[in-house]
mmCIF file of C-alpha atoms in Angstrom:
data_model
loop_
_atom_site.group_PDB
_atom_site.id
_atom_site.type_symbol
_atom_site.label_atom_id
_atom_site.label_comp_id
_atom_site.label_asym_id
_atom_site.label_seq_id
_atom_site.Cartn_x
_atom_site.Cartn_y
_atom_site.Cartn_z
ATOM 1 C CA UNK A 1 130.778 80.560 87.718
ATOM 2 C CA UNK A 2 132.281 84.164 87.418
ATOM 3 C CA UNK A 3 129.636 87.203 87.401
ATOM 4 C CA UNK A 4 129.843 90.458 86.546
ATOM 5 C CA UNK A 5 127.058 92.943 88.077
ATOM 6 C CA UNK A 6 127.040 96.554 86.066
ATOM 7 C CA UNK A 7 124.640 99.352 88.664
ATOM 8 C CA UNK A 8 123.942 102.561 87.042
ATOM 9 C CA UNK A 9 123.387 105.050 89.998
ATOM 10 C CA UNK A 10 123.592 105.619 93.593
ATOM 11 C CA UNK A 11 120.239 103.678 94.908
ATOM 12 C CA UNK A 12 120.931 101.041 92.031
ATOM 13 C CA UNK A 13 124.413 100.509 93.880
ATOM 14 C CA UNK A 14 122.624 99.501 96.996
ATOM 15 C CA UNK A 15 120.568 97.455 95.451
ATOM 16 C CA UNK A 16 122.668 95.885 93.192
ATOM 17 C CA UNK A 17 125.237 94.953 96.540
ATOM 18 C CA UNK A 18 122.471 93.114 98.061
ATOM 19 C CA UNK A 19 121.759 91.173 95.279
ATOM 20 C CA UNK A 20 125.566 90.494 94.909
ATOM 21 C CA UNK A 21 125.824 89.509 98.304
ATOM 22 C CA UNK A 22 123.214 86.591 97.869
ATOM 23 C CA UNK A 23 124.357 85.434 94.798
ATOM 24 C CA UNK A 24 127.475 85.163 95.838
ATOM 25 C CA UNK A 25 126.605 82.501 98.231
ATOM 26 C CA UNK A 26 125.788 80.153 94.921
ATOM 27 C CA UNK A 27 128.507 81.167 92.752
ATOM 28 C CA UNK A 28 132.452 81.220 92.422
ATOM 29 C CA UNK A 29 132.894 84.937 92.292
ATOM 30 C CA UNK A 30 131.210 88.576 91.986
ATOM 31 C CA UNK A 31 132.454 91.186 90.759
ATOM 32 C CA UNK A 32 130.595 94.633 90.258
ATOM 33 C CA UNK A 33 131.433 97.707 88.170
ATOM 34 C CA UNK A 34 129.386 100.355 88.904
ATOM 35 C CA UNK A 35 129.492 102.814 86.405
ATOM 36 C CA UNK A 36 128.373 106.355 88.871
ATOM 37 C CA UNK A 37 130.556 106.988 92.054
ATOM 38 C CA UNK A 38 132.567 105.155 94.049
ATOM 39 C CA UNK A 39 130.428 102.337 94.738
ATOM 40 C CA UNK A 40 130.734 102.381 98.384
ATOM 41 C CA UNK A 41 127.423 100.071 98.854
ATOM 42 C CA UNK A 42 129.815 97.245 97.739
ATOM 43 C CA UNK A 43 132.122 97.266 100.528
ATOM 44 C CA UNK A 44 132.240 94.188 102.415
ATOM 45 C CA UNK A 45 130.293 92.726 99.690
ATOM 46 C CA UNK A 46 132.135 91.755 96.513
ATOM 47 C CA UNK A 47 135.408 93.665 94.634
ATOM 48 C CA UNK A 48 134.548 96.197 92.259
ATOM 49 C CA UNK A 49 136.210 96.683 88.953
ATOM 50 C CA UNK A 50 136.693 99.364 85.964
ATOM 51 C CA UNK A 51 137.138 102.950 85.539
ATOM 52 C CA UNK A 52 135.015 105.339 88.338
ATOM 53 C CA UNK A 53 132.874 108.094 87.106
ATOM 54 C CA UNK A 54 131.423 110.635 88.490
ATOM 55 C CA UNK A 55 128.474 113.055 87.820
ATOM 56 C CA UNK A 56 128.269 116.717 87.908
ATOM 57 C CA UNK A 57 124.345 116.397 88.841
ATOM 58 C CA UNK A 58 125.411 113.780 91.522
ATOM 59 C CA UNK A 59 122.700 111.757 89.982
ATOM 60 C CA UNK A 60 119.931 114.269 90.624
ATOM 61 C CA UNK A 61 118.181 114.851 87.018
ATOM 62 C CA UNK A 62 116.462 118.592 86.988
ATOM 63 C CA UNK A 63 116.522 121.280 84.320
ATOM 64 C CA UNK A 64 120.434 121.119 82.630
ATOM 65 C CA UNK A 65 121.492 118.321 84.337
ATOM 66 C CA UNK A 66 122.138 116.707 81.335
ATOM 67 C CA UNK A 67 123.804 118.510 79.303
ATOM 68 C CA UNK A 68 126.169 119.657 82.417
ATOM 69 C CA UNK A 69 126.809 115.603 83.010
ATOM 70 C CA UNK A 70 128.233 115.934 79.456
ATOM 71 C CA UNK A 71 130.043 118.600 79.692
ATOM 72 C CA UNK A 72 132.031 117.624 82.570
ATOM 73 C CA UNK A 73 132.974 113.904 80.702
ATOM 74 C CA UNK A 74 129.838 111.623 80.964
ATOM 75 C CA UNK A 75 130.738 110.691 77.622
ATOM 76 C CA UNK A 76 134.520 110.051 78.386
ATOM 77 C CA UNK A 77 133.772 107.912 81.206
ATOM 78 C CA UNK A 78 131.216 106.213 78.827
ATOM 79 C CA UNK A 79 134.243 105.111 76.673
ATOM 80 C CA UNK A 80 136.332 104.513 79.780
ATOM 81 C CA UNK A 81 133.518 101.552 80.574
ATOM 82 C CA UNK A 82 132.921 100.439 77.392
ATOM 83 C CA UNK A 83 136.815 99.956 76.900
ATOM 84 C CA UNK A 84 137.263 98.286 80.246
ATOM 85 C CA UNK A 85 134.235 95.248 79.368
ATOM 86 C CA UNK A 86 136.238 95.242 75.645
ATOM 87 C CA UNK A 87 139.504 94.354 77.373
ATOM 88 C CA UNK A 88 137.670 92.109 79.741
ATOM 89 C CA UNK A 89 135.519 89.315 77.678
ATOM 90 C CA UNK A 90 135.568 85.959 78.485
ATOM 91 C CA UNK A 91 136.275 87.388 81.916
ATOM 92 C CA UNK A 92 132.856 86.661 83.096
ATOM 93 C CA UNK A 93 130.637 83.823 82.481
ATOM 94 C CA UNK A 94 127.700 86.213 83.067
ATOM 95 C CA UNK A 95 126.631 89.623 82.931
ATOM 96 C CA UNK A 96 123.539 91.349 84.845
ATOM 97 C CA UNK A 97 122.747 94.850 85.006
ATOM 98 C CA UNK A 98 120.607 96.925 87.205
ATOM 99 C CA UNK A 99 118.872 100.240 86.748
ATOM 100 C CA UNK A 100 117.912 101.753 83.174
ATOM 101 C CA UNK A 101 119.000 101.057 80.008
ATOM 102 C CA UNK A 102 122.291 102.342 79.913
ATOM 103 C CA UNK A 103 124.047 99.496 81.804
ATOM 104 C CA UNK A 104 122.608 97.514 78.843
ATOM 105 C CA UNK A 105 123.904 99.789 76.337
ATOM 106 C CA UNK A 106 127.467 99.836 77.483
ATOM 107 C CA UNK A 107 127.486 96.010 77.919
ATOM 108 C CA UNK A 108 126.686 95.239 74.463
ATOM 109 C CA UNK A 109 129.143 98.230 73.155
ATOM 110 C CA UNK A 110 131.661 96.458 75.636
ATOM 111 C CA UNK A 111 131.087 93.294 73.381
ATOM 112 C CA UNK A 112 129.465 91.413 76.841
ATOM 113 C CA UNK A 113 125.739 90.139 76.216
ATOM 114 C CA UNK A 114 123.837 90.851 79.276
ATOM 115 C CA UNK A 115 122.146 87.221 80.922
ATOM 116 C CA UNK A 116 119.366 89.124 83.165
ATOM 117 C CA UNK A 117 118.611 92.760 83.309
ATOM 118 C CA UNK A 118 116.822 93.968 86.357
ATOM 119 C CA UNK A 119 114.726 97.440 85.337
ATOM 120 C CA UNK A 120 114.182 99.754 88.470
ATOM 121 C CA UNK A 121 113.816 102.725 86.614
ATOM 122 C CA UNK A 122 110.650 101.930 84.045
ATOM 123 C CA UNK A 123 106.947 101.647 85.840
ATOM 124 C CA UNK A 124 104.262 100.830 83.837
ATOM 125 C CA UNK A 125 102.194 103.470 85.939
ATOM 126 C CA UNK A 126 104.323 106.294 84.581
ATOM 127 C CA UNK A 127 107.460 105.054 82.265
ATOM 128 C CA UNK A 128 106.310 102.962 79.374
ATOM 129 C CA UNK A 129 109.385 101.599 77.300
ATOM 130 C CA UNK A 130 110.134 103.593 73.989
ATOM 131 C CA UNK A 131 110.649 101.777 70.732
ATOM 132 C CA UNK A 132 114.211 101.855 71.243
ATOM 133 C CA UNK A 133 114.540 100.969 73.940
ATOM 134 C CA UNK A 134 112.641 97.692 73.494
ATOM 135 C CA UNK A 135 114.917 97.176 70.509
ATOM 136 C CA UNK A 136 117.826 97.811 72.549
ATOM 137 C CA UNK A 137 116.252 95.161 75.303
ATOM 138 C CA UNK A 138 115.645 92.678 72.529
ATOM 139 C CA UNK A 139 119.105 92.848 70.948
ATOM 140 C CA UNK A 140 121.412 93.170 74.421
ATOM 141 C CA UNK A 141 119.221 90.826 76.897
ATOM 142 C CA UNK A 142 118.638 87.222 77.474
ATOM 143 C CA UNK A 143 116.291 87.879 80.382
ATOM 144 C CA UNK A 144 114.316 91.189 82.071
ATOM 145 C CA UNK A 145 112.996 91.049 84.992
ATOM 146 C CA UNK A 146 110.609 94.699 84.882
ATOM 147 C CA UNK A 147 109.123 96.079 88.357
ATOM 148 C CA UNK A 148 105.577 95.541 87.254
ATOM 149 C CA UNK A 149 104.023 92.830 84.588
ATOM 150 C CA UNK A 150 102.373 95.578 82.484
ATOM 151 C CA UNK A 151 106.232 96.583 81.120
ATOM 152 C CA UNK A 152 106.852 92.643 81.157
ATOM 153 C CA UNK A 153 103.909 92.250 78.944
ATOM 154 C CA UNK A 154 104.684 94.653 76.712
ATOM 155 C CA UNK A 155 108.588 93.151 76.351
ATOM 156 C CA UNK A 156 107.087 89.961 75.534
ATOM 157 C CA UNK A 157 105.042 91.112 72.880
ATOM 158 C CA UNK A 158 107.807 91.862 71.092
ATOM 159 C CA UNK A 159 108.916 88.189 71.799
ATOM 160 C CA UNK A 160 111.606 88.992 74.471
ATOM 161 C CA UNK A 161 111.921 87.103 77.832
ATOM 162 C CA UNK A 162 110.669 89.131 80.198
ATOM 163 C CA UNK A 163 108.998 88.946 83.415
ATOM 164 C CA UNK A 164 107.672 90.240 86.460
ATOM 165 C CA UNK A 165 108.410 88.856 90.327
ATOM 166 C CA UNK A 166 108.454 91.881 92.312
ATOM 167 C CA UNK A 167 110.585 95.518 92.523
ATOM 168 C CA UNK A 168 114.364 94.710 93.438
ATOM 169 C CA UNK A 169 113.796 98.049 95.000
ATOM 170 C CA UNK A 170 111.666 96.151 97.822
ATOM 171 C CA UNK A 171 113.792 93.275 98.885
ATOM 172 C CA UNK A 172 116.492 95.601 99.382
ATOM 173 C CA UNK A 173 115.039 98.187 101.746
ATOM 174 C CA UNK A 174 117.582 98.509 104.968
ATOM 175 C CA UNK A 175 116.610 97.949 108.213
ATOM 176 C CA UNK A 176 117.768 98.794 111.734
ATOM 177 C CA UNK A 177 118.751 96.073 114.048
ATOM 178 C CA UNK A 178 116.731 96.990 116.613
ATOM 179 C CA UNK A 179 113.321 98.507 118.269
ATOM 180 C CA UNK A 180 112.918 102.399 117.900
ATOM 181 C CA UNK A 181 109.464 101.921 119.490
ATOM 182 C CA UNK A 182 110.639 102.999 122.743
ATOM 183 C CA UNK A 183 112.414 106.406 120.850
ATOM 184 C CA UNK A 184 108.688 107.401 120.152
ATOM 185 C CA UNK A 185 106.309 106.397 122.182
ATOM 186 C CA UNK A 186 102.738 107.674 121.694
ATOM 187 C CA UNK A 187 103.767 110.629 119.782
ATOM 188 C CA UNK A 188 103.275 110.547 115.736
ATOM 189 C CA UNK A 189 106.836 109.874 114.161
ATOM 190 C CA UNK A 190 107.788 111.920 111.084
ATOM 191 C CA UNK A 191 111.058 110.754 108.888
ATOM 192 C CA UNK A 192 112.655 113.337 106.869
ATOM 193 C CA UNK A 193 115.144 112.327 104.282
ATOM 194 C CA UNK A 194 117.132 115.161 103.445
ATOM 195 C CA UNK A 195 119.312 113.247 101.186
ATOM 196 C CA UNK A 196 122.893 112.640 100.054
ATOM 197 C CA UNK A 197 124.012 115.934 97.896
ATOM 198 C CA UNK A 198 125.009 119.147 98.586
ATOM 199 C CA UNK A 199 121.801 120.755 99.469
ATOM 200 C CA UNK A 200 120.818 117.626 102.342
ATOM 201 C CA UNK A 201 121.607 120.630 105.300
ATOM 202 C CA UNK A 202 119.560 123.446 103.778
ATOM 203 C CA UNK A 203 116.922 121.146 102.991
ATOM 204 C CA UNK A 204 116.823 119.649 106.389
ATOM 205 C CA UNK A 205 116.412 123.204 107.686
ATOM 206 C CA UNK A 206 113.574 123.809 105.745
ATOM 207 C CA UNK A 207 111.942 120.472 106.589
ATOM 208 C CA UNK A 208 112.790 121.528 110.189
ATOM 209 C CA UNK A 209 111.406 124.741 110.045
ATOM 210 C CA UNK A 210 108.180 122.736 108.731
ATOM 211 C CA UNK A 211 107.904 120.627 111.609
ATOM 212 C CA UNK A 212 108.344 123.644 114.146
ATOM 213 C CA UNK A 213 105.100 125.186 112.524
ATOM 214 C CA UNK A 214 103.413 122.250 113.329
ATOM 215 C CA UNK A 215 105.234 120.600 116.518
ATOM 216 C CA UNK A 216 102.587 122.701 118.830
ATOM 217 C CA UNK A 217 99.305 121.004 117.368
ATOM 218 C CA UNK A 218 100.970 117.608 117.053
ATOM 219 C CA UNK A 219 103.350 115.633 119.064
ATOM 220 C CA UNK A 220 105.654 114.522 116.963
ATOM 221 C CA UNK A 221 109.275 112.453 117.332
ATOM 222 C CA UNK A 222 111.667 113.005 114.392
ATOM 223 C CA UNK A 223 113.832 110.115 112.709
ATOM 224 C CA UNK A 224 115.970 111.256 109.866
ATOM 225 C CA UNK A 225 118.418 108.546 108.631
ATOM 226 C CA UNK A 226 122.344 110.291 107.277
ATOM 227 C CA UNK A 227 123.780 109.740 104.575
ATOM 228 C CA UNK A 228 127.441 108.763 104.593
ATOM 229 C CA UNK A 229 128.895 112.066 103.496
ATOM 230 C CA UNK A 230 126.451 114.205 105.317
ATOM 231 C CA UNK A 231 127.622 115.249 108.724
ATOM 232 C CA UNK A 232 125.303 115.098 111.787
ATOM 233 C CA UNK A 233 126.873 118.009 113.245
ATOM 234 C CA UNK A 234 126.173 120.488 111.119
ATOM 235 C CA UNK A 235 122.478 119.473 110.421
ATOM 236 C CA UNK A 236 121.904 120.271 113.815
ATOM 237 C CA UNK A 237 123.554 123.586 113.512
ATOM 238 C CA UNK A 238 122.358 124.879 110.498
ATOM 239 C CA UNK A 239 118.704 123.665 111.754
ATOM 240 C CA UNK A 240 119.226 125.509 114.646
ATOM 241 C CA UNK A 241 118.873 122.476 117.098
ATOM 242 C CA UNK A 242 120.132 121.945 120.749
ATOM 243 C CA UNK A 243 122.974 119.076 120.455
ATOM 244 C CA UNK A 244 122.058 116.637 122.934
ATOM 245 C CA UNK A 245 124.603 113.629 121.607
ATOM 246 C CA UNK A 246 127.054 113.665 124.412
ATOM 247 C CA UNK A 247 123.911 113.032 127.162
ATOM 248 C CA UNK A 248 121.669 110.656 125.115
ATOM 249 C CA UNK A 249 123.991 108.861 122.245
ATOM 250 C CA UNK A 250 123.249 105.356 122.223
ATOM 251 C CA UNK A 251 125.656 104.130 119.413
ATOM 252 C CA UNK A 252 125.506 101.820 116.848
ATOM 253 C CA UNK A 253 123.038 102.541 114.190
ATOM 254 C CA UNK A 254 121.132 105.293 116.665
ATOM 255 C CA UNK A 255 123.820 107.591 115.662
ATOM 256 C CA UNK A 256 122.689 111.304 117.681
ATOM 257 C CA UNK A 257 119.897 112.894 119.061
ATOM 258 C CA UNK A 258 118.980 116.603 119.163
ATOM 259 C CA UNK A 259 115.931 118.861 119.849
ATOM 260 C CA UNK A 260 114.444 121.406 118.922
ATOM 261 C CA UNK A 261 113.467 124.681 121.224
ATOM 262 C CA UNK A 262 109.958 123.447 121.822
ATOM 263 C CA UNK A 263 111.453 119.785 122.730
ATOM 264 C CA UNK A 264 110.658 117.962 119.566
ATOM 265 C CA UNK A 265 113.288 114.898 119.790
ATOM 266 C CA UNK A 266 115.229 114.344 116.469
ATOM 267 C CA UNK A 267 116.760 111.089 116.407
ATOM 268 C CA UNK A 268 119.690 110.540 113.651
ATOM 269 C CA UNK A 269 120.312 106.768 112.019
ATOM 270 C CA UNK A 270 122.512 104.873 109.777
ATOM 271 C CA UNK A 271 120.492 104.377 107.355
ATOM 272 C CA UNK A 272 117.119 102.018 108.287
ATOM 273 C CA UNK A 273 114.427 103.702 106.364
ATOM 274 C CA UNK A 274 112.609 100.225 106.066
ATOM 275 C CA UNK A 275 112.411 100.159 110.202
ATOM 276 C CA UNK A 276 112.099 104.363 110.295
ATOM 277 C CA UNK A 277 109.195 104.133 107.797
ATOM 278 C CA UNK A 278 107.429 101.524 109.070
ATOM 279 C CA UNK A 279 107.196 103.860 112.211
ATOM 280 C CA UNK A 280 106.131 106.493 110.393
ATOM 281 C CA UNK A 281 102.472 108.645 109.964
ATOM 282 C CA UNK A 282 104.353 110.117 106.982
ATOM 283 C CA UNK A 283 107.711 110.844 105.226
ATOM 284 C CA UNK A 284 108.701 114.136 104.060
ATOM 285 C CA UNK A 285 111.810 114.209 101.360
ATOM 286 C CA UNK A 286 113.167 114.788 97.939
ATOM 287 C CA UNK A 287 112.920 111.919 95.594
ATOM 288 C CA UNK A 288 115.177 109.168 95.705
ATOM 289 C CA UNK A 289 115.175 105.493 96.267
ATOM 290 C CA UNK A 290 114.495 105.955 99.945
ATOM 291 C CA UNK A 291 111.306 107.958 98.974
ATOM 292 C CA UNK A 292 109.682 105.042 96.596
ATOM 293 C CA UNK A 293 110.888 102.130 99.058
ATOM 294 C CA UNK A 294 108.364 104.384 102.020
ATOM 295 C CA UNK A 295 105.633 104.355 99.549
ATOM 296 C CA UNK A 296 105.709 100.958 98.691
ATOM 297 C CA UNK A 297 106.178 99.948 102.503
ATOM 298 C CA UNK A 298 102.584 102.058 102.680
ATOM 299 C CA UNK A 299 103.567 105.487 103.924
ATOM 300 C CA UNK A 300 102.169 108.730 102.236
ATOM 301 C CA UNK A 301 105.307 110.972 101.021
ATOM 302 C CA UNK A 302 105.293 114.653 100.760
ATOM 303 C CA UNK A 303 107.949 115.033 98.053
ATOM 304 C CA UNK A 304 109.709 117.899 97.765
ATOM 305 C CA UNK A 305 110.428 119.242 94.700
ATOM 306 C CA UNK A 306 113.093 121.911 93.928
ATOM 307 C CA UNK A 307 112.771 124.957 91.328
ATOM 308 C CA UNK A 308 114.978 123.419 89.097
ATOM 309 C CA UNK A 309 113.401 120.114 89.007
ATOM 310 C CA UNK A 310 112.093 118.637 85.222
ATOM 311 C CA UNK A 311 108.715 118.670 85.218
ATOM 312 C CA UNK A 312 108.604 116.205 83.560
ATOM 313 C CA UNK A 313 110.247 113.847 85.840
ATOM 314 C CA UNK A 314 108.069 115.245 88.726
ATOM 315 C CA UNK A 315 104.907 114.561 86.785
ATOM 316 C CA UNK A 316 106.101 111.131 85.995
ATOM 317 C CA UNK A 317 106.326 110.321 90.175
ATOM 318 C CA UNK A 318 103.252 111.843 90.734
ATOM 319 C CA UNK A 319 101.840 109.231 88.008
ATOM 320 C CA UNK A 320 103.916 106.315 88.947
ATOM 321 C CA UNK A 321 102.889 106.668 93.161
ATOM 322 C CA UNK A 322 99.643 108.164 92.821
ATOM 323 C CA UNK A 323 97.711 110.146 95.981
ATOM 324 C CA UNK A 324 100.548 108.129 97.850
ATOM 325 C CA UNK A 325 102.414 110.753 96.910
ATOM 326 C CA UNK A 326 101.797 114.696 97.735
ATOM 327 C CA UNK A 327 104.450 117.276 95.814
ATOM 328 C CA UNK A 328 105.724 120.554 97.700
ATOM 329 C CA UNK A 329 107.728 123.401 96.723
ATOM 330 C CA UNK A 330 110.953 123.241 98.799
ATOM 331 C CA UNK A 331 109.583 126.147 101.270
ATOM 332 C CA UNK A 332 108.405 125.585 104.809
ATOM 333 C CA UNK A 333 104.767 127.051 104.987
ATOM 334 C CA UNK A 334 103.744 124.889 102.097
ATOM 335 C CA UNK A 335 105.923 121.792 103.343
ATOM 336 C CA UNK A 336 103.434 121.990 106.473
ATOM 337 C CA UNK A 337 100.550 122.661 104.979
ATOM 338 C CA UNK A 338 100.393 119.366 103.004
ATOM 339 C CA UNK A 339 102.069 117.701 105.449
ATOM 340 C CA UNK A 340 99.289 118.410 108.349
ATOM 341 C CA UNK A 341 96.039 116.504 106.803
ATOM 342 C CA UNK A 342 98.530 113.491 107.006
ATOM 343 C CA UNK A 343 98.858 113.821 110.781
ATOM 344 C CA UNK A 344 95.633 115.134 111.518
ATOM 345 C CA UNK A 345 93.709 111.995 109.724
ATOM 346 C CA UNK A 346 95.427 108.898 110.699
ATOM 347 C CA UNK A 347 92.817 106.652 108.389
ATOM 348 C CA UNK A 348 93.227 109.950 105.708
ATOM 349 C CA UNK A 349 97.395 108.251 105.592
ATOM 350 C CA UNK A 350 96.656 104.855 105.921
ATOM 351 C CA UNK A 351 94.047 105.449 102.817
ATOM 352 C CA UNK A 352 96.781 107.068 100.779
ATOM 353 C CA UNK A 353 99.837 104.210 101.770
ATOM 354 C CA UNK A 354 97.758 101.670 100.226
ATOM 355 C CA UNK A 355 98.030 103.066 97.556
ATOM 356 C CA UNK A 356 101.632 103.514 97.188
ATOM 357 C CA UNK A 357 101.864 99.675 97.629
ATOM 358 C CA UNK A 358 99.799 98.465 95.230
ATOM 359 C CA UNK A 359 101.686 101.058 92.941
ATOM 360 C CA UNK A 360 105.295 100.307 93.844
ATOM 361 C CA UNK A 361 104.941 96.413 93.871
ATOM 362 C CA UNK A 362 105.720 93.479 96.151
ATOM 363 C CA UNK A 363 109.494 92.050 96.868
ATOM 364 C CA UNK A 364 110.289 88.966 95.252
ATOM 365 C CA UNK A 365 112.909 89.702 92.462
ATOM 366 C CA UNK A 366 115.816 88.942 94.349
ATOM 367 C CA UNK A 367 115.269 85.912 95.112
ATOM 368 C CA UNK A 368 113.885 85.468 91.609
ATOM 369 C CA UNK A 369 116.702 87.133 89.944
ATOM 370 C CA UNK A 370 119.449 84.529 91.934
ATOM 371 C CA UNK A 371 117.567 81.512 91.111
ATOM 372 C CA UNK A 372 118.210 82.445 87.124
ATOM 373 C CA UNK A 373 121.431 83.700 87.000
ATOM 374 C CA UNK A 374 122.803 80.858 89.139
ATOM 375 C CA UNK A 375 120.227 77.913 88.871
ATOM 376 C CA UNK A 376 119.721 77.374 92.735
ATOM 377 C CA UNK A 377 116.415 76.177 92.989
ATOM 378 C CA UNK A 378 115.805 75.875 89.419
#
């Protein structure tokens, strides 16, 4: 059996690659075209195919992002994908697609009919499905597998096969390979993601600058895991840190440690927010996969949110993770001040993680989502 796997967007990729890699221990071959970047989280894992695109909003949806995606060829590359599955049918003997409804979309414009959709954009907390899109569902799926059962219901009342066994998002959460207990001791651990786009080293200042208002009333150990194209060094720098990787690098996934002038340790990972977060009193970031994955793991997240953010979109987290979630304005004071309660109250953070689990859901669809596309277990 031949599969094609279709990711639309950076976290998607890495969860779409983990699902590859299992499924491609029941099937001849996978092959994944993921329709945003260069869909590094593949490598190692299966051969990707079709044209690349690229976004001017490197994913990040705020006020104009849109309309800027467009104008810089969303559409084009659009055409570029739908072209590619045209040339290609009867390459595949199935089709599955992660994310929203646009790998959907292009599939069926591509002339492929898509065997199991995995949604990891809706929530039935905060992102019902529109009438179209539930048309589009009906016409271009066999199967959807939603992240919560109140979007499955609502599929099936419109007599499509849908169903609910977990958030993909879950199953695929990264882990370190080994114990960071030791790197904290019995000091409260704070992870900061500063992300994966241009701004990741101002706002890693700022969440810096944060943690300095507060690193004399609680002691705290940082763990901030790097993104591939952000570089460690000038984090540090522009954070105004004291470099302390050539005495205390460990290597492997413990990529660097620094500190800061009042000898708060910052320790830098590949990747791991599963093992960073599960550490953690708290997490302190801009939205992202990472972000929802440390909710639904039960940590509290103060999510930043930039000027230029949709409100829309912010008022939809805020819905979807509940008091799991506390928003900031991208500025240090403020940052702090809803970040402090959160270390002050450990029961105050454990209260507000439960939360963010029973909102973000259990694992489960992975396993789920092999078992139907390639009848192991069946």
């Amino acid at each position: 059996m031949r599969v094609l796997v279709i990711s639309n967007g950076y976290g998607e990729d890495a969860m779409a690659a983990m699902f590859a890699r299992e499924l491609s221990k029941h099937v001849d071959l996978v092959e994944a075209l993921p329709t945003v970047g260069a869909g590094k989280s593949y490598e190692g894992v299966c051969e990707t195919v079709g044209p690349r695109g690229s976004l001017a909003s490197e994913g990040h949806r705020k006020v104009g992002s849109l309309l800027k995606d467009f104008q810089n060829g969303l559409a084009f590359t659009a055409m570029k994908h739908i072209n590619f599955l045209r040339n290609n049918r009867g390459r595949w003997d199935k089709v599955v697609t992660v994310g929203d409804i646009v790998g959907p979309l292009l599939s069926v414009a591509g002339g492929q009919q898509v065997d199991l959709h995995i949604d990891v954009y809706n929530s039935g907390y905060a992102r019902q499905y529109s009438a179209a899109e539930k048309q589009a569902l009906k016409r271009c799926t066999r199967k959807v597998l939603c992240r919560d059962d109140i979007l499955a219901g609502s599929l099936r009342a419109m007599n499509i096969d849908a169903g609910f066994a977990g958030n993909l998002m879950m199953d695929t959460v990264p882990e370190l390979d080994f114990d960071i207990a030791p790197l904290i001791g019995e000091k409260i651990a704070v992870t900061l993601l500063p992300g994966s786009r241009e701004q990741a080293v101002e706002v890693f200042a700022i969440e810096m600058d944060a943690i300095n208002r507060l690193s004399q009333r609680y002691p705290m150990v940082v763990l901030v895991p790097v993104a591939q194209n952000v570089d460690i060094a000038t984090l540090i720098q522009k954070a105004g840190l004291r470099n302390l990787i050539e005495q205390n690098l460990i290597g492997g996934q413990h990529l660097a440690i620094s500190a800061s002038f009042d000898q708060t340790e910052i320790h830098f990972f590949d990747k791991g927010i599963g093992t960073l977060a599960k550490h953690s009193r708290a997490i302190v970031g801009q939205a992202g996969t990472a972000v929802f994955q440390s909710a639904g793991l039960g940590v509290p997240v103060v999510a930043l949110v930039h000027d230029d953010a949709r409100p829309q979109r912010v008022r939809r987290n805020e819905r979807l993770m509940g008091e799991c979630r506390v928003s900031s304005p991208l500025d240090a004071s403020q940052i702090a001040n809803k970040l402090e309660p959160l270390l002050k109250d450990a029961k105050e953070a454990e209260r507000r993680g439960k939360i963010g689990i029973d909102r973000i859901g259990p694992p489960g669809a992975l396993d789920a989502a092999v078992r139907i596309i390639s009848g192991a277990g069946a």
